Amino acid sequence: MEDCIFCKIIKGEIPSEKVYEDEDILAFKDINPAAPIHVLIIPKKHIATLMDITPEDNELMTKIMNAVQKVAKIVGADEKGFRLIANCGPDSGQEVMHIHFHLLAGRKMGPKIVH
Ligand code: 5GP
Ligand code: ZN
């Protein structure tokens, strides 16, 4: 998608600090980290919001969860744990309209689910 920041990151038009990449998935450090470790995990396929996922994407969604585990291991958060957040739509404050999962780690998370 032309005007999508994350599609530009996937294409290398905007630089990013990559943490993990495969054929379908990219994981990179959030530019404005909310925790010592803050990685965004995204599909290379442009899907605007969680509500735009279809059954056709089932395999891709599984691959994203596999990538979450891989990223957790890469950043050393697999044992101590992490928080995974996905915003969807206006009330959530979703800013980038390309689905992404925030992996937050490196500190004790508070009881409130915020980032
Ligand atoms: P949202 O609020 O949509 O769930 O989260 C979007 C996230 O993308 C924010 O945490 C923001 O810091 C991050 N972000 C926005 N633009 C860029 C960028 O150009 N590069 C990187 N690495 N992260 C970005
Ligand atoms: Zn996109």
CSV table of N, CA and C and ligand atoms in Angstrom, one decimal:
chain,number,residue,atom,x,y,z
A,1,MET,N,0.8,-1.2,0.0
A,1,MET,CA,0.0,0.0,0.0
A,1,MET,C,0.9,1.3,0.0
A,2,GLU,N,0.6,2.2,-0.9
A,2,GLU,CA,1.5,3.3,-1.2
A,2,GLU,C,1.8,4.2,0.0
A,3,ASP,N,0.7,4.6,0.7
A,3,ASP,CA,0.9,5.6,1.7
A,3,ASP,C,1.1,5.0,3.1
A,4,CYS,N,1.4,3.8,3.2
A,4,CYS,CA,1.4,3.1,4.5
A,4,CYS,C,2.9,3.1,5.0
A,5,ILE,N,3.1,3.6,6.2
A,5,ILE,CA,4.5,3.7,6.8
A,5,ILE,C,5.1,2.3,6.9
A,6,PHE,N,4.3,1.4,7.3
A,6,PHE,CA,4.8,0.0,7.6
A,6,PHE,C,5.1,-0.7,6.3
A,7,CYS,N,4.3,-0.4,5.2
A,7,CYS,CA,4.7,-1.0,3.9
A,7,CYS,C,6.0,-0.4,3.4
A,8,LYS,N,6.2,0.9,3.7
A,8,LYS,CA,7.5,1.5,3.3
A,8,LYS,C,8.6,0.9,4.1
A,9,ILE,N,8.4,0.6,5.3
A,9,ILE,CA,9.5,-0.1,6.1
A,9,ILE,C,9.8,-1.5,5.5
A,10,ILE,N,8.7,-2.2,5.2
A,10,ILE,CA,8.9,-3.5,4.6
A,10,ILE,C,9.7,-3.4,3.3
A,11,LYS,N,9.5,-2.4,2.5
A,11,LYS,CA,10.2,-2.2,1.2
A,11,LYS,C,11.5,-1.6,1.4
A,12,GLY,N,11.9,-1.2,2.6
A,12,GLY,CA,13.2,-0.6,2.9
A,12,GLY,C,13.3,0.9,2.5
A,13,GLU,N,12.1,1.5,2.2
A,13,GLU,CA,12.1,2.9,1.9
A,13,GLU,C,12.2,3.8,3.1
A,14,ILE,N,11.8,3.2,4.2
A,14,ILE,CA,12.0,3.9,5.5
A,14,ILE,C,12.9,2.9,6.3
A,15,PRO,N,14.0,3.4,6.9
A,15,PRO,CA,14.9,2.5,7.7
A,15,PRO,C,14.2,2.0,9.0
A,16,SER,N,14.6,0.9,9.4
A,16,SER,CA,14.1,0.3,10.7
A,16,SER,C,15.2,-0.6,11.2
A,17,GLU,N,15.1,-0.8,12.5
A,17,GLU,CA,16.0,-1.7,13.2
A,17,GLU,C,15.4,-3.1,13.3
A,18,LYS,N,15.7,-3.9,12.3
A,18,LYS,CA,15.1,-5.2,12.2
A,18,LYS,C,15.5,-6.1,13.3
A,19,VAL,N,14.6,-6.9,13.8
A,19,VAL,CA,14.8,-7.9,14.9
A,19,VAL,C,14.7,-9.3,14.3
A,20,TYR,N,13.7,-9.4,13.4
A,20,TYR,CA,13.5,-10.7,12.7
A,20,TYR,C,12.7,-10.5,11.4
A,21,GLU,N,13.1,-11.3,10.4
A,21,GLU,CA,12.4,-11.3,9.1
A,21,GLU,C,12.3,-12.6,8.5
A,22,ASP,N,11.2,-12.9,7.9
A,22,ASP,CA,11.1,-14.1,7.0
A,22,ASP,C,10.2,-13.7,5.8
A,23,GLU,N,9.8,-14.7,5.1
A,23,GLU,CA,9.1,-14.4,3.8
A,23,GLU,C,7.8,-13.6,4.0
A,24,ASP,N,7.2,-13.8,5.2
A,24,ASP,CA,5.8,-13.3,5.4
A,24,ASP,C,5.8,-12.2,6.5
A,25,ILE,N,6.8,-12.2,7.3
A,25,ILE,CA,6.7,-11.4,8.6
A,25,ILE,C,8.0,-10.5,8.7
A,26,LEU,N,7.8,-9.3,9.3
A,26,LEU,CA,8.9,-8.5,9.7
A,26,LEU,C,8.7,-8.0,11.1
A,27,ALA,N,9.8,-8.0,11.9
A,27,ALA,CA,9.7,-7.5,13.3
A,27,ALA,C,10.8,-6.5,13.4
A,28,PHE,N,10.5,-5.3,14.0
A,28,PHE,CA,11.5,-4.2,14.1
A,28,PHE,C,11.2,-3.4,15.3
A,29,LYS,N,12.2,-2.7,15.8
A,29,LYS,CA,12.1,-1.9,17.0
A,29,LYS,C,11.2,-0.7,16.8
A,30,ASP,N,10.3,-0.5,17.8
A,30,ASP,CA,9.4,0.7,17.8
A,30,ASP,C,10.3,1.9,17.9
A,31,ILE,N,10.0,2.9,17.2
A,31,ILE,CA,10.7,4.2,17.1
A,31,ILE,C,10.6,5.0,18.5
A,32,ASN,N,9.5,4.7,19.2
A,32,ASN,CA,9.2,5.4,20.4
A,32,ASN,C,8.9,4.4,21.5
A,33,PRO,N,9.9,3.7,22.0
A,33,PRO,CA,9.7,2.6,22.8
A,33,PRO,C,9.0,2.9,24.2
A,34,ALA,N,8.0,2.0,24.5
A,34,ALA,CA,7.3,2.2,25.8
A,34,ALA,C,7.8,1.2,26.8
A,35,ALA,N,8.9,0.5,26.5
A,35,ALA,CA,9.5,-0.4,27.5
A,35,ALA,C,10.9,-0.6,27.0
A,36,PRO,N,11.8,-1.1,27.8
A,36,PRO,CA,13.2,-1.4,27.4
A,36,PRO,C,13.3,-2.2,26.1
A,37,ILE,N,12.4,-3.1,26.0
A,37,ILE,CA,12.2,-3.9,24.7
A,37,ILE,C,10.9,-3.6,24.1
A,38,HIS,N,10.8,-3.1,22.9
A,38,HIS,CA,9.5,-2.8,22.3
A,38,HIS,C,9.7,-3.1,20.8
A,39,VAL,N,9.1,-4.2,20.4
A,39,VAL,CA,9.2,-4.7,19.0
A,39,VAL,C,7.9,-4.7,18.4
A,40,LEU,N,7.8,-4.3,17.1
A,40,LEU,CA,6.5,-4.4,16.4
A,40,LEU,C,6.6,-5.6,15.4
A,41,ILE,N,5.6,-6.4,15.5
A,41,ILE,CA,5.6,-7.6,14.6
A,41,ILE,C,4.5,-7.5,13.6
A,42,ILE,N,4.8,-7.5,12.4
A,42,ILE,CA,3.8,-7.2,11.3
A,42,ILE,C,3.9,-8.2,10.2
A,43,PRO,N,2.7,-8.4,9.5
A,43,PRO,CA,2.8,-9.3,8.3
A,43,PRO,C,3.2,-8.4,7.2
A,44,LYS,N,3.9,-9.0,6.2
A,44,LYS,CA,4.3,-8.2,5.0
A,44,LYS,C,3.1,-7.8,4.1
A,45,LYS,N,2.0,-8.6,4.3
A,45,LYS,CA,0.8,-8.3,3.6
A,45,LYS,C,0.1,-7.1,4.3
A,46,HIS,N,-0.3,-6.2,3.5
A,46,HIS,CA,-1.0,-5.0,4.0
A,46,HIS,C,-2.4,-5.4,4.4
A,47,ILE,N,-2.7,-5.4,5.7
A,47,ILE,CA,-4.0,-5.6,6.3
A,47,ILE,C,-4.2,-4.4,7.2
A,48,ALA,N,-5.3,-3.6,7.0
A,48,ALA,CA,-5.4,-2.3,7.7
A,48,ALA,C,-5.7,-2.5,9.2
A,49,THR,N,-6.6,-3.3,9.6
A,49,THR,CA,-7.0,-3.5,11.0
A,49,THR,C,-7.3,-4.9,11.3
A,50,LEU,N,-7.3,-5.3,12.6
A,50,LEU,CA,-7.6,-6.7,13.0
A,50,LEU,C,-9.0,-7.1,12.4
A,51,MET,N,-9.9,-6.1,12.2
A,51,MET,CA,-11.2,-6.4,11.7
A,51,MET,C,-11.2,-6.7,10.2
A,52,ASP,N,-10.1,-6.5,9.5
A,52,ASP,CA,-10.0,-6.8,8.1
A,52,ASP,C,-9.3,-8.1,7.8
A,53,ILE,N,-9.0,-8.8,8.9
A,53,ILE,CA,-8.4,-10.2,8.7
A,53,ILE,C,-9.6,-11.1,8.3
A,54,THR,N,-9.3,-12.0,7.3
A,54,THR,CA,-10.3,-12.9,6.8
A,54,THR,C,-9.8,-14.4,7.0
A,55,PRO,N,-10.7,-15.4,6.9
A,55,PRO,CA,-10.2,-16.7,7.0
A,55,PRO,C,-9.1,-17.1,6.1
A,56,GLU,N,-9.0,-16.4,5.0
A,56,GLU,CA,-7.8,-16.6,4.1
A,56,GLU,C,-6.5,-16.3,4.7
A,57,ASP,N,-6.5,-15.5,5.8
A,57,ASP,CA,-5.3,-15.1,6.5
A,57,ASP,C,-5.0,-16.0,7.7
A,58,ASN,N,-5.7,-17.1,7.8
A,58,ASN,CA,-5.5,-18.0,9.0
A,58,ASN,C,-4.1,-18.4,9.1
A,59,GLU,N,-3.5,-18.9,8.0
A,59,GLU,CA,-2.2,-19.4,8.0
A,59,GLU,C,-1.2,-18.3,8.4
A,60,LEU,N,-1.4,-17.1,7.8
A,60,LEU,CA,-0.6,-16.0,8.1
A,60,LEU,C,-0.6,-15.6,9.6
A,61,MET,N,-1.8,-15.7,10.2
A,61,MET,CA,-2.0,-15.3,11.6
A,61,MET,C,-1.2,-16.3,12.5
A,62,THR,N,-1.2,-17.6,12.1
A,62,THR,CA,-0.4,-18.6,12.8
A,62,THR,C,1.1,-18.3,12.7
A,63,LYS,N,1.5,-17.8,11.5
A,63,LYS,CA,2.9,-17.5,11.3
A,63,LYS,C,3.3,-16.3,12.1
A,64,ILE,N,2.4,-15.3,12.3
A,64,ILE,CA,2.7,-14.2,13.2
A,64,ILE,C,2.9,-14.7,14.6
A,65,MET,N,2.1,-15.6,15.1
A,65,MET,CA,2.3,-16.1,16.5
A,65,MET,C,3.6,-16.9,16.6
A,66,ASN,N,3.9,-17.6,15.5
A,66,ASN,CA,5.2,-18.3,15.5
A,66,ASN,C,6.4,-17.3,15.6
A,67,ALA,N,6.2,-16.2,14.9
A,67,ALA,CA,7.2,-15.1,14.9
A,67,ALA,C,7.3,-14.4,16.3
A,68,VAL,N,6.1,-14.3,16.9
A,68,VAL,CA,6.1,-13.7,18.3
A,68,VAL,C,7.1,-14.5,19.2
A,69,GLN,N,6.9,-15.9,19.1
A,69,GLN,CA,7.8,-16.7,19.9
A,69,GLN,C,9.3,-16.5,19.5
A,70,LYS,N,9.5,-16.5,18.2
A,70,LYS,CA,10.9,-16.3,17.8
A,70,LYS,C,11.5,-15.0,18.3
A,71,VAL,N,10.7,-13.9,18.1
A,71,VAL,CA,11.2,-12.6,18.6
A,71,VAL,C,11.4,-12.6,20.1
A,72,ALA,N,10.5,-13.2,20.9
A,72,ALA,CA,10.7,-13.3,22.3
A,72,ALA,C,12.0,-14.0,22.7
A,73,LYS,N,12.3,-15.0,21.9
A,73,LYS,CA,13.6,-15.7,22.2
A,73,LYS,C,14.8,-14.8,21.8
A,74,ILE,N,14.7,-14.1,20.6
A,74,ILE,CA,15.8,-13.3,20.1
A,74,ILE,C,16.1,-12.2,21.1
A,75,VAL,N,15.0,-11.6,21.7
A,75,VAL,CA,15.3,-10.4,22.6
A,75,VAL,C,15.4,-10.9,24.0
A,76,GLY,N,15.4,-12.2,24.3
A,76,GLY,CA,15.6,-12.7,25.6
A,76,GLY,C,14.4,-12.5,26.5
A,77,ALA,N,13.2,-12.5,26.0
A,77,ALA,CA,12.0,-12.3,26.8
A,77,ALA,C,11.2,-13.6,26.9
A,78,ASP,N,11.7,-14.7,26.4
A,78,ASP,CA,10.9,-15.9,26.4
A,78,ASP,C,10.7,-16.5,27.8
A,79,GLU,N,11.7,-16.3,28.7
A,79,GLU,CA,11.7,-16.9,30.1
A,79,GLU,C,11.0,-15.9,31.0
A,80,LYS,N,11.4,-14.6,31.0
A,80,LYS,CA,10.9,-13.6,31.9
A,80,LYS,C,9.5,-13.1,31.5
A,81,GLY,N,9.2,-13.2,30.2
A,81,GLY,CA,7.8,-12.9,29.8
A,81,GLY,C,7.7,-11.5,29.1
A,82,PHE,N,6.6,-11.3,28.5
A,82,PHE,CA,6.3,-10.1,27.7
A,82,PHE,C,4.9,-9.8,27.6
A,83,ARG,N,4.5,-8.6,27.2
A,83,ARG,CA,3.1,-8.3,26.9
A,83,ARG,C,3.0,-8.1,25.4
A,84,LEU,N,1.9,-8.6,24.8
A,84,LEU,CA,1.6,-8.5,23.4
A,84,LEU,C,0.3,-7.7,23.3
A,85,ILE,N,0.4,-6.6,22.5
A,85,ILE,CA,-0.8,-5.7,22.4
A,85,ILE,C,-1.0,-5.4,20.9
A,86,ALA,N,-2.3,-5.4,20.6
A,86,ALA,CA,-2.7,-5.0,19.2
A,86,ALA,C,-3.9,-4.1,19.3
A,87,ASN,N,-3.7,-2.9,18.8
A,87,ASN,CA,-4.7,-1.9,18.8
A,87,ASN,C,-5.6,-2.0,17.5
A,88,CYS,N,-6.9,-1.8,17.7
A,88,CYS,CA,-7.8,-1.9,16.5
A,88,CYS,C,-8.8,-0.8,16.5
A,89,GLY,N,-8.7,0.1,15.6
A,89,GLY,CA,-9.7,1.1,15.4
A,89,GLY,C,-9.5,2.4,16.3
A,90,PRO,N,-10.4,3.4,16.1
A,90,PRO,CA,-10.2,4.7,16.7
A,90,PRO,C,-10.2,4.7,18.3
A,91,ASP,N,-11.0,3.9,18.9
A,91,ASP,CA,-11.0,4.0,20.4
A,91,ASP,C,-9.7,3.4,21.0
A,92,SER,N,-9.1,2.5,20.3
A,92,SER,CA,-7.8,1.9,20.8
A,92,SER,C,-6.7,2.9,20.6
A,93,GLY,N,-6.8,3.9,19.7
A,93,GLY,CA,-5.7,4.8,19.4
A,93,GLY,C,-4.8,4.2,18.3
A,94,GLN,N,-5.3,3.2,17.6
A,94,GLN,CA,-4.4,2.7,16.5
A,94,GLN,C,-4.0,3.9,15.5
A,95,GLU,N,-2.7,4.0,15.4
A,95,GLU,CA,-2.2,5.1,14.6
A,95,GLU,C,-1.8,4.7,13.2
A,96,VAL,N,-1.2,3.5,13.1
A,96,VAL,CA,-0.8,3.0,11.8
A,96,VAL,C,-1.7,1.9,11.3
A,97,MET,N,-2.3,2.2,10.2
A,97,MET,CA,-3.3,1.3,9.6
A,97,MET,C,-2.7,0.1,8.8
A,98,HIS,N,-1.9,-0.6,9.5
A,98,HIS,CA,-1.3,-1.9,9.0
A,98,HIS,C,-1.1,-2.7,10.3
A,99,ILE,N,-1.8,-3.8,10.3
A,99,ILE,CA,-1.9,-4.5,11.6
A,99,ILE,C,-0.5,-4.8,12.2
A,100,HIS,N,-0.4,-4.7,13.5
A,100,HIS,CA,0.9,-4.9,14.1
A,100,HIS,C,0.7,-5.3,15.6
A,101,PHE,N,1.6,-6.1,16.1
A,101,PHE,CA,1.5,-6.5,17.5
A,101,PHE,C,2.7,-5.9,18.2
A,102,HIS,N,2.5,-5.2,19.3
A,102,HIS,CA,3.5,-4.7,20.1
A,102,HIS,C,4.0,-5.7,21.1
A,103,LEU,N,5.3,-6.1,21.0
A,103,LEU,CA,5.8,-7.0,22.0
A,103,LEU,C,6.6,-6.1,23.0
A,104,LEU,N,6.2,-6.0,24.2
A,104,LEU,CA,6.8,-5.2,25.3
A,104,LEU,C,7.4,-6.1,26.3
A,105,ALA,N,8.6,-5.7,26.7
A,105,ALA,CA,9.3,-6.6,27.6
A,105,ALA,C,10.5,-5.8,28.3
A,106,GLY,N,11.2,-6.4,29.2
A,106,GLY,CA,12.4,-5.8,29.8
A,106,GLY,C,12.1,-5.1,31.1
A,107,ARG,N,10.8,-5.1,31.5
A,107,ARG,CA,10.4,-4.5,32.8
A,107,ARG,C,9.2,-5.2,33.2
A,108,LYS,N,8.9,-5.0,34.5
A,108,LYS,CA,7.6,-5.5,35.0
A,108,LYS,C,6.5,-4.7,34.5
A,109,MET,N,5.5,-5.3,33.9
A,109,MET,CA,4.3,-4.6,33.3
A,109,MET,C,3.4,-4.3,34.5
A,110,GLY,N,2.7,-3.1,34.4
A,110,GLY,CA,1.7,-2.8,35.4
A,110,GLY,C,0.4,-3.5,35.1
A,111,PRO,N,-0.5,-3.4,36.0
A,111,PRO,CA,-1.8,-4.1,35.9
A,111,PRO,C,-2.6,-3.5,34.7
A,112,LYS,N,-2.3,-2.2,34.4
A,112,LYS,CA,-3.1,-1.6,33.3
A,112,LYS,C,-2.6,-2.1,32.0
A,113,ILE,N,-3.5,-2.4,31.1
A,113,ILE,CA,-3.0,-2.8,29.7
A,113,ILE,C,-2.9,-1.5,28.9
A,114,VAL,N,-1.8,-0.9,29.0
A,114,VAL,CA,-1.5,0.3,28.2
A,114,VAL,C,-0.1,0.2,27.7
A,115,HIS,N,0.3,1.0,26.7
A,115,HIS,CA,1.7,1.1,26.3
A,115,HIS,C,2.1,2.5,26.1
B,1,5GP,P1,-0.4,2.0,17.2
B,1,5GP,O1,-0.7,3.2,18.1
B,1,5GP,O2,-0.9,2.2,15.8
B,1,5GP,O3,-0.8,0.7,17.8
B,1,5GP,O4,1.2,1.9,17.2
B,1,5GP,C1,2.0,2.4,16.1
B,1,5GP,C2,3.4,2.3,16.6
B,1,5GP,O5,4.2,2.5,15.5
B,1,5GP,C3,3.8,3.4,17.7
B,1,5GP,O6,4.2,2.7,18.9
B,1,5GP,C4,4.9,4.2,17.0
B,1,5GP,O7,5.9,4.6,17.9
B,1,5GP,C5,5.4,3.2,15.9
B,1,5GP,N1,5.9,3.9,14.7
B,1,5GP,C6,5.3,4.9,14.0
B,1,5GP,N2,6.0,5.2,13.0
B,1,5GP,C7,7.2,4.5,13.0
B,1,5GP,C8,8.3,4.4,12.2
B,1,5GP,O8,8.5,5.1,11.2
B,1,5GP,N3,9.3,3.5,12.6
B,1,5GP,C9,9.1,2.7,13.7
B,1,5GP,N4,10.1,1.8,14.0
B,1,5GP,N5,8.0,2.7,14.5
B,1,5GP,C10,7.1,3.6,14.2
B,2,ZN,ZN,0.9,-1.4,4.9
